[in-house]
Amino acid sequence: MSVASGGPLKVLVLVKHVPDAQFDRHLAGADHSIDRSESILSELDEYAIESALQLIEARGGAKAGHTVTALTMGPERAAAAVKKALQMGATDGVHVCDPALAGSDAAATSLALATAINHLGGFDVVLAGMASTDGETSIVPAQLAERLGLPQLTMASALELGDDGVLTGRRDSDTTSTTLQATLPAVVSVTDQGEEPRYPNFKGIMGAKKKKTVTLALSDLGLDAAHVGVAGSWTHVEDAQARPPRTAGTVITDEGDAGVQLVDFLADKKLL
Amino acid sequence: MPNLELEDDYQDLSDTVRDFADTVVAPVSAKHDEEHSFPYEVVSQMAEMGLFGLPFPEEHGGMGGDYFALALALEQLGRVDQSVAITLEAGVSLGAMPIHRFGTDAQKEEWLPMLASGKALAGFGLTEPEAGSDAGGTKTTARLEDGNWVVNGNKEFITNSGTDITKLVTVTAVTGTSERADGSVKKEISTILVPTGTAGFTAEKAYNKVGWNASDTHPLTLRNVTVPEANLLGTRGRGYANFLSILDEGRIAIAALATGAAQGCVDESVRYAKERSAFGQNIGKFQAISFKIARMQARAHTARLAYYGAASKMLAGKPFKTEAAIAKMVAGEAAMDNARDATQVFGGYGFMNEFRVSRHYRDSKILEVGEGTTEVQLMLIARELGL
């Protein structure tokens, strides 16, 4: 039964466990992948969770049978991203976890996610953040829409779901605001310009432990390991080097003509 | 061996409040401190997070947590803003807790959901111009007249008593006297619920305090304040005894807040010592600075262990009066000592009001005074030793 005909709204929200941007991030290992030892739920995904929760709360929330499923793909510790989503109010979680997924690029990631979403089935809205704060490609939602054969309503800063099951989103640019509509099911990504994500409360923290999280391996999804991970990725990082440290700047000592020297400096660099 | 690692729920709560303190509270702290303004927007977000309901059961609108959960939240808030932390501490421990502990079902139903949700605040009016820890000095009176309590008197230093969302102040008052065997007069002290809209109740002009500038504190005047007899909280004549039992756990909460303040001083000092250079190197490379900060860290750590210890006895249902007194004293002194050292690390900037360490310097002094002075804690500890 679809939402438009009065059935429960089923939202799937994609969450990612990413290195904490508060700390210095660096690449590690032979495949130059990012060091994930200090990781948290991507802050941009919190906006997706907030949007998902608001979509169901506007219709009576989880009590009325509506669901928000948090889905992540990543190693074992990535379960922390699902846990945070559950603490915020998601109703259940799915963790796609398989060693063969390590090193997946955006294309391989979207394949694994699309397979998992089809496997789970029945979602009205697939919601994502505007980008991950580690890879920052922003293309996974579009790839997912393509793979799932669904309309994509990406980079929305405000969302509204009508009783007719039509989802309206506003996409803001520097000069224009575009209103986009899609019928459900649809793939949506939201920016960080919407409402600030809520903090989990203690009841949510305690309650999260009682919520169900399903872990799925490639074999559960019927996915061939050759199509994901490093092997199945379309792009490969050949080499990576740390950015050289900044060199010392030019110091101008004021002996009465510092202003002139500054202007000369800027003019020389063609900054004036 | 005792396990002092936090369980997941506690750790997650602590991390969440820490994030909130850094992201939401810290950016507006200096402004509210300077303007002596109550941070309504921060308090309303704390309410949404359920912080005011932490130790209360869900049926009364609480979060179903416990007092240790509250203490952890207070530590994280106290780290960046003591005014915000004390607003929560007083709102829960002094405002709502007496009703939770001693209220009738009707009183709980009327007040707890509102207070636990943080939509309203309550204060506790105990201190008077001539009475604090010495309750015998209480001059406020309440007499029964035609089924009503008529309350008259003055209260001092009452936290959360005059905000726009304050709905209630619970006051201690003399409701009668009896004669002791030696002929001296014993005052019967009771607690009475006074809704702030009641005629004759006035929250006077806010104090000009040394610190805790964004916390709401007023003297109160009660002139023929008339409330129904059913507003008696707990048993008549048990008002002060009940308050003392609330105070013991309140000391754990204050110790947690003070631990946060002590840790906040460490964190700020470490950051600054790595950033600021003098004589060709970061000042943290000088032992005069690094040893000072190391000692500060030891104080914060000790304070934390002291309040964890007191809280674990409390949650286990064991006597914890002495442990709470020790924690309150050790943590209060750690905050003050660390604030003094932190401002020294900051040099001239430590004397500028907009720096967090200077705010801790002004804010921490009250931690050696409020909720029982250091001397009162020493008295309690000595008494336990039979001295």
XYZ file of C-alpha atoms in Angstrom, chain A residues 84-179:
96
model
C 23.467 7.480 16.506
C 20.605 7.560 13.975
C 18.577 5.240 16.210
C 19.321 7.478 19.212
C 18.019 10.457 17.262
C 14.795 8.610 16.503
C 15.217 6.265 13.522
C 13.068 3.175 14.046
C 15.447 0.457 12.885
C 18.834 -0.059 11.306
C 20.581 -1.999 8.558
C 24.328 -2.493 8.392
C 25.828 -3.785 5.167
C 29.134 -5.170 6.345
C 31.551 -7.317 4.402
C 35.354 -7.244 4.174
C 35.038 -7.419 0.359
C 33.400 -3.956 0.358
C 36.574 -2.218 1.571
C 37.892 0.329 -0.906
C 34.608 0.747 -2.816
C 34.416 3.968 -4.828
C 31.156 5.853 -5.390
C 30.022 3.579 -8.218
C 30.700 0.376 -6.261
C 29.137 1.897 -3.137
C 25.964 2.837 -4.996
C 25.757 -0.691 -6.427
C 25.981 -2.258 -2.984
C 23.501 0.238 -1.498
C 21.026 -0.147 -4.379
C 21.206 -3.922 -4.044
C 20.565 -3.664 -0.314
C 17.649 -1.249 -0.823
C 16.073 -3.598 -3.383
C 16.701 -6.525 -1.049
C 14.938 -4.776 1.836
C 12.231 -3.380 -0.457
C 9.189 -1.198 -0.015
C 10.670 2.221 0.755
C 8.805 5.379 -0.247
C 11.725 7.757 0.200
C 15.459 7.119 0.135
C 17.094 10.076 1.868
C 20.773 11.037 1.927
C 22.897 13.958 2.998
C 24.331 16.334 0.377
C 27.752 14.667 0.544
C 29.847 12.549 2.809
C 32.330 14.618 4.762
C 35.173 12.290 3.770
C 34.881 11.437 0.056
C 32.707 14.476 -0.670
C 31.693 13.196 -4.099
C 27.954 14.042 -3.721
C 27.166 11.629 -6.546
C 26.021 8.535 -4.683
C 22.357 9.713 -4.403
C 22.220 10.360 -8.166
C 23.833 7.012 -8.931
C 21.401 5.314 -6.567
C 18.420 6.914 -8.313
C 19.738 5.662 -11.637
C 20.363 2.158 -10.347
C 16.967 1.997 -8.640
C 15.156 3.578 -11.578
C 13.666 6.278 -9.346
C 13.303 10.046 -9.723
C 16.035 12.015 -7.998
C 15.350 15.152 -6.025
C 18.819 16.106 -4.922
C 20.335 18.995 -2.957
C 17.030 20.019 -1.405
C 17.155 22.606 1.374
C 13.476 22.161 2.269
C 11.131 19.207 1.784
C 7.407 18.783 1.918
C 5.372 15.674 1.356
C 1.783 16.218 0.268
C -1.085 13.908 1.119
C -1.164 12.961 -2.554
C 2.263 11.400 -2.187
C 4.012 14.130 -4.156
C 7.290 15.237 -2.651
C 8.292 18.862 -3.152
C 11.794 20.117 -2.585
C 13.413 23.502 -2.861
C 16.898 23.688 -4.308
C 18.698 26.955 -3.582
C 21.603 28.321 -5.555
C 23.357 31.657 -5.214
C 20.920 33.367 -7.558
C 17.828 31.175 -7.837
C 15.542 28.884 -5.902
C 14.134 25.988 -7.897
C 11.130 24.005 -6.761
